[in-house]
Coordinates of C-alpha atoms in Angstrom, one line a residue:
Chain A
M35 CA 88.4 118.8 110.5
R36 CA 89.7 121.3 113.0
L37 CA 88.0 124.6 113.6
T38 CA 90.1 127.7 113.6
K39 CA 89.6 130.4 116.2
I40 CA 87.9 132.6 113.6
S41 CA 85.5 129.8 112.9
R42 CA 84.8 129.4 116.6
F43 CA 84.2 133.2 116.9
I44 CA 81.7 133.0 114.1
L45 CA 80.0 130.2 115.8
F46 CA 79.9 132.3 119.0
L47 CA 78.2 135.1 117.0
S48 CA 75.8 132.5 115.6
S49 CA 74.8 131.5 119.1
Y50 CA 73.2 135.0 119.4
T51 CA 71.2 134.8 116.2
P52 CA 67.8 135.2 118.1
L53 CA 69.2 138.3 119.8
W54 CA 70.5 139.8 116.6
A55 CA 67.1 139.2 115.0
I56 CA 65.4 141.0 117.9
F57 CA 67.8 143.9 117.7
F58 CA 67.3 144.1 113.9
L59 CA 63.5 144.2 114.4
N60 CA 63.9 146.9 117.1
G61 CA 65.9 149.2 114.9
P62 CA 65.5 148.5 111.2
G63 CA 67.3 151.0 109.0
T64 CA 69.7 152.2 111.7
P65 CA 73.4 151.3 111.4
T66 CA 73.2 149.1 114.5
G67 CA 70.1 147.4 113.1
T68 CA 71.8 146.7 109.8
V69 CA 74.8 145.2 111.6
C70 CA 72.5 143.0 113.7
G71 CA 70.6 142.0 110.6
F72 CA 73.8 140.9 109.0
L73 CA 74.8 139.0 112.1
A74 CA 71.3 137.3 112.2
F75 CA 71.9 136.1 108.6
L76 CA 75.5 135.1 109.4
G77 CA 74.5 132.7 112.1
P78 CA 72.6 130.1 110.1
T79 CA 75.0 130.6 107.2
A80 CA 78.0 129.8 109.4
I81 CA 76.2 126.6 110.6
F82 CA 75.4 125.7 107.1
F83 CA 79.1 125.8 106.2
L84 CA 80.1 124.0 109.3
V85 CA 77.7 121.1 108.4
K86 CA 79.0 121.1 104.9
Q87 CA 82.6 121.0 106.1
A88 CA 81.8 118.2 108.6
R89 CA 80.2 116.1 105.8
Q90 CA 83.4 116.3 103.8
A91 CA 85.6 115.1 106.8
S92 CA 86.6 111.6 107.7
P93 CA 84.6 110.4 110.7
V94 CA 85.4 108.1 113.7
I95 CA 83.0 105.6 115.1
L96 CA 81.5 106.5 118.5
A97 CA 80.3 103.3 120.1
V98 CA 77.6 104.6 122.5
A99 CA 77.7 102.8 125.9
K100 CA 75.8 105.6 127.7
V101 CA 73.8 108.5 126.5
R102 CA 72.4 111.7 128.1
K103 CA 70.4 114.5 126.5
K104 CA 72.1 117.9 127.0
D105 CA 69.5 120.2 125.3
S106 CA 68.9 121.8 128.6
D107 CA 72.4 123.3 128.4
T108 CA 71.1 125.3 125.4
M109 CA 68.1 126.4 127.4
G110 CA 70.3 127.5 130.2
Y111 CA 72.5 129.5 127.8
I112 CA 69.5 131.3 126.3
A113 CA 68.1 132.1 129.8
T114 CA 71.5 133.3 131.1
Y115 CA 73.2 135.0 128.2
V116 CA 70.6 135.8 125.6
I117 CA 67.3 136.9 127.2
P118 CA 68.8 139.5 129.6
F119 CA 70.2 141.5 126.7
A120 CA 67.1 141.5 124.7
A121 CA 66.0 144.7 126.5
T122 CA 69.3 146.5 125.9
K123 CA 68.8 150.0 124.3
L124 CA 71.2 150.1 121.4
D125 CA 70.8 153.8 121.0
D126 CA 72.2 154.3 124.5
P127 CA 76.0 154.5 124.1
V128 CA 76.6 153.3 127.7
Q129 CA 74.4 150.3 127.4
L130 CA 75.9 149.5 123.9
A131 CA 79.5 149.8 125.3
S132 CA 78.6 147.5 128.2
L133 CA 77.1 145.0 125.8
V134 CA 80.2 145.0 123.6
I135 CA 82.5 144.6 126.6
F136 CA 80.4 141.7 127.9
F137 CA 80.3 140.1 124.5
A138 CA 84.1 140.3 124.1
A139 CA 84.6 138.6 127.5
L140 CA 82.0 136.0 126.7
A141 CA 83.5 135.4 123.2
I142 CA 86.9 134.6 124.7
V143 CA 85.5 132.2 127.3
Y144 CA 83.3 130.6 124.6
I145 CA 86.1 130.1 122.2
N146 CA 88.6 128.8 124.7
S147 CA 86.3 126.6 126.8
G148 CA 85.1 124.3 124.1
L149 CA 81.5 125.4 124.3
I150 CA 80.7 125.5 120.6
H151 CA 78.0 122.9 120.9
I152 CA 76.0 125.2 123.2
N153 CA 74.3 127.1 120.4
P154 CA 70.6 128.0 120.2
T155 CA 70.8 128.4 116.5
L156 CA 71.8 124.7 116.2
S157 CA 68.6 123.8 118.2
L158 CA 66.6 126.1 116.0
L159 CA 67.9 124.2 112.9
G160 CA 66.8 120.9 114.4
Y161 CA 70.0 119.7 116.0
R162 CA 70.1 118.0 119.4
I163 CA 72.9 117.8 121.9
Y164 CA 73.8 114.6 123.6
E165 CA 76.6 113.6 125.9
V166 CA 77.7 110.1 124.9
E167 CA 80.1 107.8 126.7
D168 CA 82.0 104.9 125.1
A169 CA 82.8 101.6 126.9
E170 CA 86.0 103.1 128.4
E171 CA 83.9 105.9 129.9
N172 CA 85.3 108.6 127.7
A173 CA 82.5 111.3 127.3
Y174 CA 81.9 113.3 124.2
P175 CA 79.4 116.0 123.4
L176 CA 77.6 115.0 120.2
I177 CA 75.5 117.2 117.9
T178 CA 73.1 115.3 115.8
R179 CA 69.7 115.4 114.1
H180 CA 68.8 111.9 115.2
S181 CA 67.8 110.2 118.4
I182 CA 70.8 108.4 119.9
R183 CA 70.4 105.2 121.9
K184 CA 72.7 103.1 124.0
G185 CA 74.4 100.6 121.7
D186 CA 74.4 102.8 118.6
N187 CA 77.5 103.2 116.5
V188 CA 77.6 106.7 115.3
L189 CA 79.9 108.1 112.6
A190 CA 81.0 111.4 113.9
V191 CA 83.5 114.1 113.1
D192 CA 85.5 115.9 115.7
L193 CA 84.8 119.6 115.3
A194 CA 87.1 120.8 118.0
D195 CA 88.2 119.8 121.5
G196 CA 86.5 116.4 121.3
I197 CA 83.1 117.9 120.4
Y198 CA 81.5 115.5 117.8
F199 CA 79.1 116.1 115.0
E200 CA 77.2 113.2 113.6
K201 CA 78.0 112.7 109.9
S202 CA 74.7 111.5 108.5
Chain B
M89 CA 108.1 85.7 123.1
N90 CA 107.1 82.3 124.5
E91 CA 106.8 79.2 122.5
R92 CA 103.3 79.2 121.1
T93 CA 100.8 76.4 120.8
I94 CA 97.9 78.4 119.5
A95 CA 96.5 78.2 116.0
V96 CA 98.4 80.2 113.4
P97 CA 96.6 83.5 112.7
N98 CA 96.0 84.7 109.2
F99 CA 94.6 87.7 107.3
S100 CA 91.0 86.5 106.9
E101 CA 89.7 88.9 109.6
A102 CA 91.5 91.8 108.0
T103 CA 90.0 90.9 104.7
A104 CA 86.6 90.7 106.2
I105 CA 86.9 94.2 107.7
L106 CA 88.2 95.7 104.5
A107 CA 85.4 94.1 102.6
A108 CA 82.8 95.7 104.9
D109 CA 83.4 99.2 103.6
P110 CA 85.5 100.4 106.6
I111 CA 86.3 104.0 107.6
A112 CA 89.9 105.0 107.8
N113 CA 91.6 107.2 110.3
V114 CA 95.3 108.1 110.4
Y115 CA 97.3 108.6 113.5
V116 CA 100.8 109.6 114.2
A117 CA 102.7 108.5 117.3
F118 CA 105.1 111.0 118.9
S119 CA 107.6 110.5 121.6
N120 CA 108.6 113.3 124.0
P121 CA 110.3 112.1 127.1
K122 CA 110.8 115.7 128.3
A123 CA 107.0 116.2 128.3
G124 CA 106.6 112.8 130.0
F125 CA 105.5 110.5 127.3
R126 CA 107.3 107.8 125.4
C127 CA 104.6 107.2 122.8
R128 CA 101.4 109.2 122.3
L129 CA 99.0 108.9 119.4
Y130 CA 97.4 111.9 117.7
R131 CA 94.7 111.7 115.1
L132 CA 95.1 113.6 111.8
A133 CA 92.0 115.5 110.7
M134 CA 91.3 114.4 107.2
K135 CA 88.9 114.9 104.3
Q136 CA 86.8 111.9 103.4
E137 CA 88.5 111.7 100.0
L138 CA 91.9 111.1 101.5
A139 CA 90.5 108.6 104.0
D140 CA 89.1 106.7 101.0
R141 CA 92.5 106.6 99.4
F142 CA 94.0 105.1 102.5
V143 CA 91.3 102.4 102.3
R144 CA 92.1 101.6 98.7
S145 CA 95.8 101.6 99.4
A146 CA 95.2 99.2 102.3
W147 CA 93.1 97.0 100.0
T148 CA 95.8 96.8 97.4
F149 CA 98.4 96.0 100.0
L150 CA 96.4 93.2 101.7
D151 CA 95.3 91.9 98.3
G152 CA 99.0 91.5 97.4
L153 CA 99.7 89.6 100.6
N154 CA 96.6 87.3 100.1
S155 CA 97.6 86.6 96.5
E156 CA 101.1 85.5 97.7
L157 CA 99.5 83.4 100.4
A158 CA 97.2 81.7 97.9
A159 CA 100.1 81.0 95.6
G160 CA 102.0 79.4 98.4
D161 CA 104.7 82.1 98.3
L162 CA 104.1 83.3 101.8
S163 CA 104.1 81.5 105.1
F164 CA 103.4 82.5 108.7
Q165 CA 106.0 82.0 111.4
P166 CA 106.0 83.2 115.0
Y167 CA 108.3 86.2 115.5
D168 CA 111.7 85.0 116.5
P169 CA 114.5 87.7 116.7
S170 CA 117.1 84.9 117.1
T171 CA 116.8 84.0 113.5
E172 CA 116.5 86.0 110.3
A173 CA 113.1 85.9 108.6
A174 CA 113.1 84.7 105.0
H175 CA 111.6 86.9 102.3
D176 CA 108.6 84.6 101.9
E177 CA 107.8 84.6 105.6
V178 CA 105.4 86.9 107.6
E179 CA 106.1 86.7 111.3
W180 CA 103.4 87.2 113.8
V181 CA 103.4 88.1 117.5
R182 CA 100.7 88.5 120.1
V183 CA 100.0 92.2 120.6
E184 CA 100.2 91.9 124.4
E185 CA 103.8 90.9 124.2
I186 CA 105.0 94.3 122.9
D187 CA 104.3 97.1 125.3
I188 CA 104.1 100.1 122.9
L189 CA 102.1 98.0 120.4
A190 CA 99.7 96.8 123.0
G191 CA 99.2 100.4 124.3
S192 CA 98.7 101.7 120.8
V193 CA 96.2 99.0 119.8
E194 CA 94.2 99.6 123.0
A195 CA 94.2 103.4 122.4
L196 CA 93.1 102.9 118.8
S197 CA 90.1 100.8 119.9
S198 CA 88.6 104.1 121.1
G199 CA 89.9 106.3 118.4
A200 CA 87.5 109.1 119.3
A201 CA 89.3 109.6 122.6
I202 CA 92.6 110.3 120.7
E203 CA 93.4 114.0 120.4
T204 CA 93.5 115.6 117.0
L205 CA 97.0 116.8 116.0
N206 CA 97.3 120.5 116.0
T207 CA 99.3 121.2 112.8
K208 CA 99.9 124.8 113.7
G209 CA 103.3 125.4 115.3
E210 CA 105.6 122.7 116.6
L211 CA 104.8 119.0 116.6
P212 CA 104.3 117.5 120.0
G213 CA 107.5 115.5 119.9
K214 CA 109.6 113.2 117.7
P215 CA 107.4 111.2 115.3
I216 CA 107.8 107.5 115.7
F217 CA 105.3 105.8 113.5
S218 CA 102.0 106.4 111.7
V219 CA 99.0 104.1 111.8
V220 CA 96.2 103.7 109.3
S221 CA 93.3 102.3 111.4
L222 CA 90.4 100.7 109.4
T223 CA 87.2 100.0 111.2
A224 CA 83.9 98.6 109.8
I225 CA 81.0 100.1 111.6
D226 CA 79.6 96.8 112.7
E227 CA 82.8 95.0 113.4
K228 CA 84.3 94.9 116.9
N229 CA 87.9 94.8 115.7
C230 CA 89.9 97.1 113.5
V231 CA 92.9 96.6 111.2
N232 CA 95.8 98.8 112.2
M233 CA 98.5 99.2 109.6
F234 CA 101.7 100.7 111.0
Q235 CA 104.7 102.2 109.3
P236 CA 107.7 103.9 110.8
F237 CA 107.4 107.7 110.6
T238 CA 110.4 110.0 111.0
M239 CA 111.1 113.6 110.6
A240 CA 112.0 112.7 106.9
H241 CA 108.3 112.0 106.4
E242 CA 107.4 115.5 107.5
L243 CA 108.5 117.1 104.3
S244 CA 107.9 120.6 105.6
H245 CA 110.5 119.9 108.2
R246 CA 113.3 119.3 105.7
G247 CA 113.9 122.8 104.3
I248 CA 112.0 124.7 101.7
V249 CA 109.1 122.8 100.2
A250 CA 107.9 124.4 96.9
A251 CA 105.2 123.6 94.4
L252 CA 104.2 124.9 91.1
F253 CA 101.4 127.4 91.2
D254 CA 100.2 129.0 88.0
G255 CA 103.6 128.5 86.3
A256 CA 105.8 129.6 89.1
F257 CA 107.1 127.9 92.2
N258 CA 106.2 129.1 95.6
A259 CA 107.0 127.9 99.1
I260 CA 104.4 125.9 100.9
E261 CA 104.1 126.9 104.5
E262 CA 101.6 124.2 105.6
K263 CA 102.8 120.9 107.1
I264 CA 103.2 118.2 104.5
F265 CA 103.4 114.6 105.6
L266 CA 104.5 111.7 103.3
F267 CA 102.7 108.4 103.8
E268 CA 104.1 105.4 102.0
D269 CA 101.8 102.8 100.7
K270 CA 103.7 100.0 102.3
W271 CA 103.3 99.0 105.9
S272 CA 105.7 97.3 108.3
V273 CA 103.2 95.8 110.7
L274 CA 99.5 94.9 110.5
S275 CA 97.6 94.3 113.7
I276 CA 94.3 92.5 113.8
G277 CA 92.6 91.6 117.0
D278 CA 95.2 90.0 119.3
H279 CA 97.8 89.5 116.7
A280 CA 100.3 91.6 114.8
F281 CA 102.0 90.6 111.5
V282 CA 105.5 91.7 110.9
I283 CA 105.9 92.6 107.3
A284 CA 109.2 94.4 107.7
R285 CA 111.2 93.4 110.8
P286 CA 113.5 96.5 110.9
G287 CA 110.6 98.8 110.9
F288 CA 108.7 96.7 113.5
E289 CA 111.7 96.7 115.9
R290 CA 112.4 100.4 115.5
M291 CA 108.8 101.5 115.9
F292 CA 108.2 99.6 119.0
D293 CA 111.6 100.3 120.5
L294 CA 112.4 96.6 120.9
G295 CA 116.2 97.3 120.8
K296 CA 116.0 99.6 123.7
A297 CA 113.6 97.4 125.6
V298 CA 115.9 94.4 125.3
L299 CA 118.9 96.5 126.4
S300 CA 117.0 97.5 129.5
R301 CA 116.7 93.8 130.4
K302 CA 120.4 92.9 129.7
D303 CA 121.2 91.9 133.3
A304 CA 118.3 89.5 133.6
I305 CA 118.9 88.0 130.2
T306 CA 122.6 87.4 130.7
K307 CA 122.0 86.0 134.2
A308 CA 119.4 83.5 132.9
I309 CA 122.2 82.1 130.6
V310 CA 125.1 82.1 133.0
D311 CA 123.0 80.5 135.7
V312 CA 122.5 77.4 133.4
V313 CA 125.7 77.3 131.4
P314 CA 128.8 77.0 133.6
L315 CA 131.5 79.4 132.5
V316 CA 134.9 79.6 134.2
D317 CA 134.7 83.4 134.1
P318 CA 131.4 84.8 132.9
A319 CA 132.7 88.4 132.7
P320 CA 133.8 88.4 129.1
F321 CA 130.6 86.7 128.0
I322 CA 128.4 89.3 129.9
A323 CA 130.4 92.2 128.6
Y324 CA 130.2 91.1 125.0
C325 CA 126.5 90.2 125.1
A326 CA 125.2 93.2 127.2
A327 CA 126.5 95.6 124.6
R328 CA 124.8 94.0 121.6
Q329 CA 121.0 94.2 121.1
R330 CA 120.9 91.4 118.5
V331 CA 122.8 89.0 120.8
L332 CA 120.6 89.9 123.8
Q333 CA 117.5 89.2 121.7
K334 CA 119.0 85.8 120.7
L335 CA 119.9 85.0 124.3
E336 CA 116.4 85.9 125.5
M337 CA 114.9 83.5 123.0
I338 CA 117.5 80.8 124.0
S339 CA 116.5 81.2 127.7
R340 CA 112.9 80.6 126.8
R341 CA 113.4 77.5 124.7
S342 CA 112.3 74.2 126.2
Y343 CA 115.6 72.4 125.4
F344 CA 117.6 75.1 127.2
K345 CA 115.9 74.5 130.6
G346 CA 117.1 70.9 130.7
I347 CA 120.5 71.3 129.0
D348 CA 123.5 69.8 130.7
I349 CA 127.2 70.4 130.2
S350 CA 127.8 66.9 128.8
R351 CA 125.5 67.7 125.8
I352 CA 127.2 71.1 125.3
K353 CA 130.6 69.3 125.4
A354 CA 129.5 66.7 122.9
A355 CA 128.2 69.5 120.6
I356 CA 131.5 71.4 120.8
T357 CA 133.3 68.3 119.7
L358 CA 130.9 67.5 116.9
G359 CA 131.0 71.1 115.6
N360 CA 134.8 71.2 115.9
L361 CA 134.5 74.5 117.8
T362 CA 137.4 76.2 119.5
I363 CA 135.7 76.4 122.9
E364 CA 137.9 75.0 125.7
V365 CA 136.2 72.8 128.2
V366 CA 137.9 72.4 131.6
E367 CA 137.1 70.2 134.6
A368 CA 137.9 71.3 138.2
E369 CA 136.7 69.7 141.4
G370 CA 134.4 67.4 139.4
K371 CA 132.7 70.4 137.7
I372 CA 132.9 70.9 133.9
S373 CA 132.9 74.5 132.7
L374 CA 133.5 76.4 129.4
V375 CA 136.3 78.8 129.0
C376 CA 134.8 82.0 127.5
T377 CA 137.0 84.5 125.8
K378 CA 136.1 87.5 123.7
D379 CA 137.1 85.4 120.6
N380 CA 134.7 82.5 121.3
V381 CA 131.6 84.3 122.8
K382 CA 129.9 84.2 119.4
D383 CA 130.5 80.5 119.0
I384 CA 129.0 79.9 122.5
V385 CA 125.9 82.0 121.6
D386 CA 125.5 80.2 118.2
L387 CA 126.0 76.8 119.9
L388 CA 123.3 77.5 122.5
N389 CA 120.9 78.8 119.8
D390 CA 121.5 75.6 117.9
D391 CA 122.8 77.6 115.0
I392 CA 125.7 75.2 114.2
L393 CA 124.1 72.4 112.3
R394 CA 125.2 69.3 110.5
S395 CA 124.3 68.0 107.0
L396 CA 122.0 65.1 106.9
G397 CA 124.5 63.3 104.8
I398 CA 124.3 65.1 101.6
S399 CA 127.5 67.0 102.1
D400 CA 128.6 65.9 105.6
Q401 CA 129.4 69.5 106.3
N402 CA 128.8 71.6 109.4
Y403 CA 127.0 74.8 108.9
R404 CA 126.6 78.0 110.8
V405 CA 123.1 79.3 110.0
R406 CA 121.6 82.8 110.3
S407 CA 118.0 81.6 109.7
K408 CA 116.3 78.3 110.5
R409 CA 112.8 77.0 111.1
Q410 CA 111.9 73.8 112.9
I411 CA 110.6 71.1 110.6

């Protein structure tokens, strides 16, 4: 499978699902709140379809020679890019415009930098992030619901840019 | 290709991998010297359904070969470009002996590290071959099945591709690749089996490779075989890929290393060949002209043979195997 830019953008939006949920709860009934409510719903739905698509794809075998947990990257992402915006006043046009500009810049970086595995919604849905290395020291980010150990052979699907998703 | 003394390989390992419910991945090799690569593999993103079809197709193919083998209709021979392979022969070669093959097999052993082909826009180069790689999750080795892949296999490259949709034809803009269910080469572990020699030689650029070694190959011959004037011999051979392949094999044969001119002279007489032999200052040499170069090459390759007494004829052979 190969994710299109649109799919990556939707995954970017999904990485802000907790923030959309906070905004929705802060302004229910308002137009902004409604949009945020839709986005909060879109996140897990996008991941559901991503998983479904990955399960239909033909995998490769990742022979794990080394493994490192990378869940801390998600924590770092939340602390740096999600929490600071939780206090944004959406009824303030200046703050809202600043947020939109920042989001647009971040979306471009996120889509082009192969960061789609850094996604708090994936963690909320029970997925873990590992960095695995094969015997030739090629390293791959791996999204999985299982514990990965050295010596495992994992059937995984390349989502994009060498980011693998375990096909269980 | 050196003379080999190791045990003859067979398809049993491939059969074991296919029986172990393998997963299939398909790769296409592209060449783009301008971009700095002669052969680079790209993986095709595929649905599981299609991958399963490749597994079934590989099974059918291997099953056919195994059946022929069991019926005694197929035999294994080491790859020898100096002789034509018979229809009932499968030649084999050690993977490490062919540069592009060795590089590809090594890359395929870590398939996850191979970039997925971006099918939007232009292809990364000229397609050379495709590989169906079958790996069982608990097996160390994989079976790689190669087939030549050209622009003709990318149907969408050949003009307008149309299909019937709801009763009316419409153009298909997506890339469409054609994969045949016959393969030219199978590699398993350290060995590759040549099912179709032209495809094998084309895919792995053996013609170009031998042409690049033409000076060394012709030198190895003229250093051993005394020629009055080696220039016509070198000129004829250096321009012909098949002849160079033959000469390279000749230079590696054990009999060639110890050959002396008296044996060559005797063979010329026995074979009634029009190769003049001259003696000057106690040194015997062959006179090579553009008309007899082929005879000299055939003679050195032991391609001029004599009947065992059935017909008492001499024969020029294109294909022979040692008994």
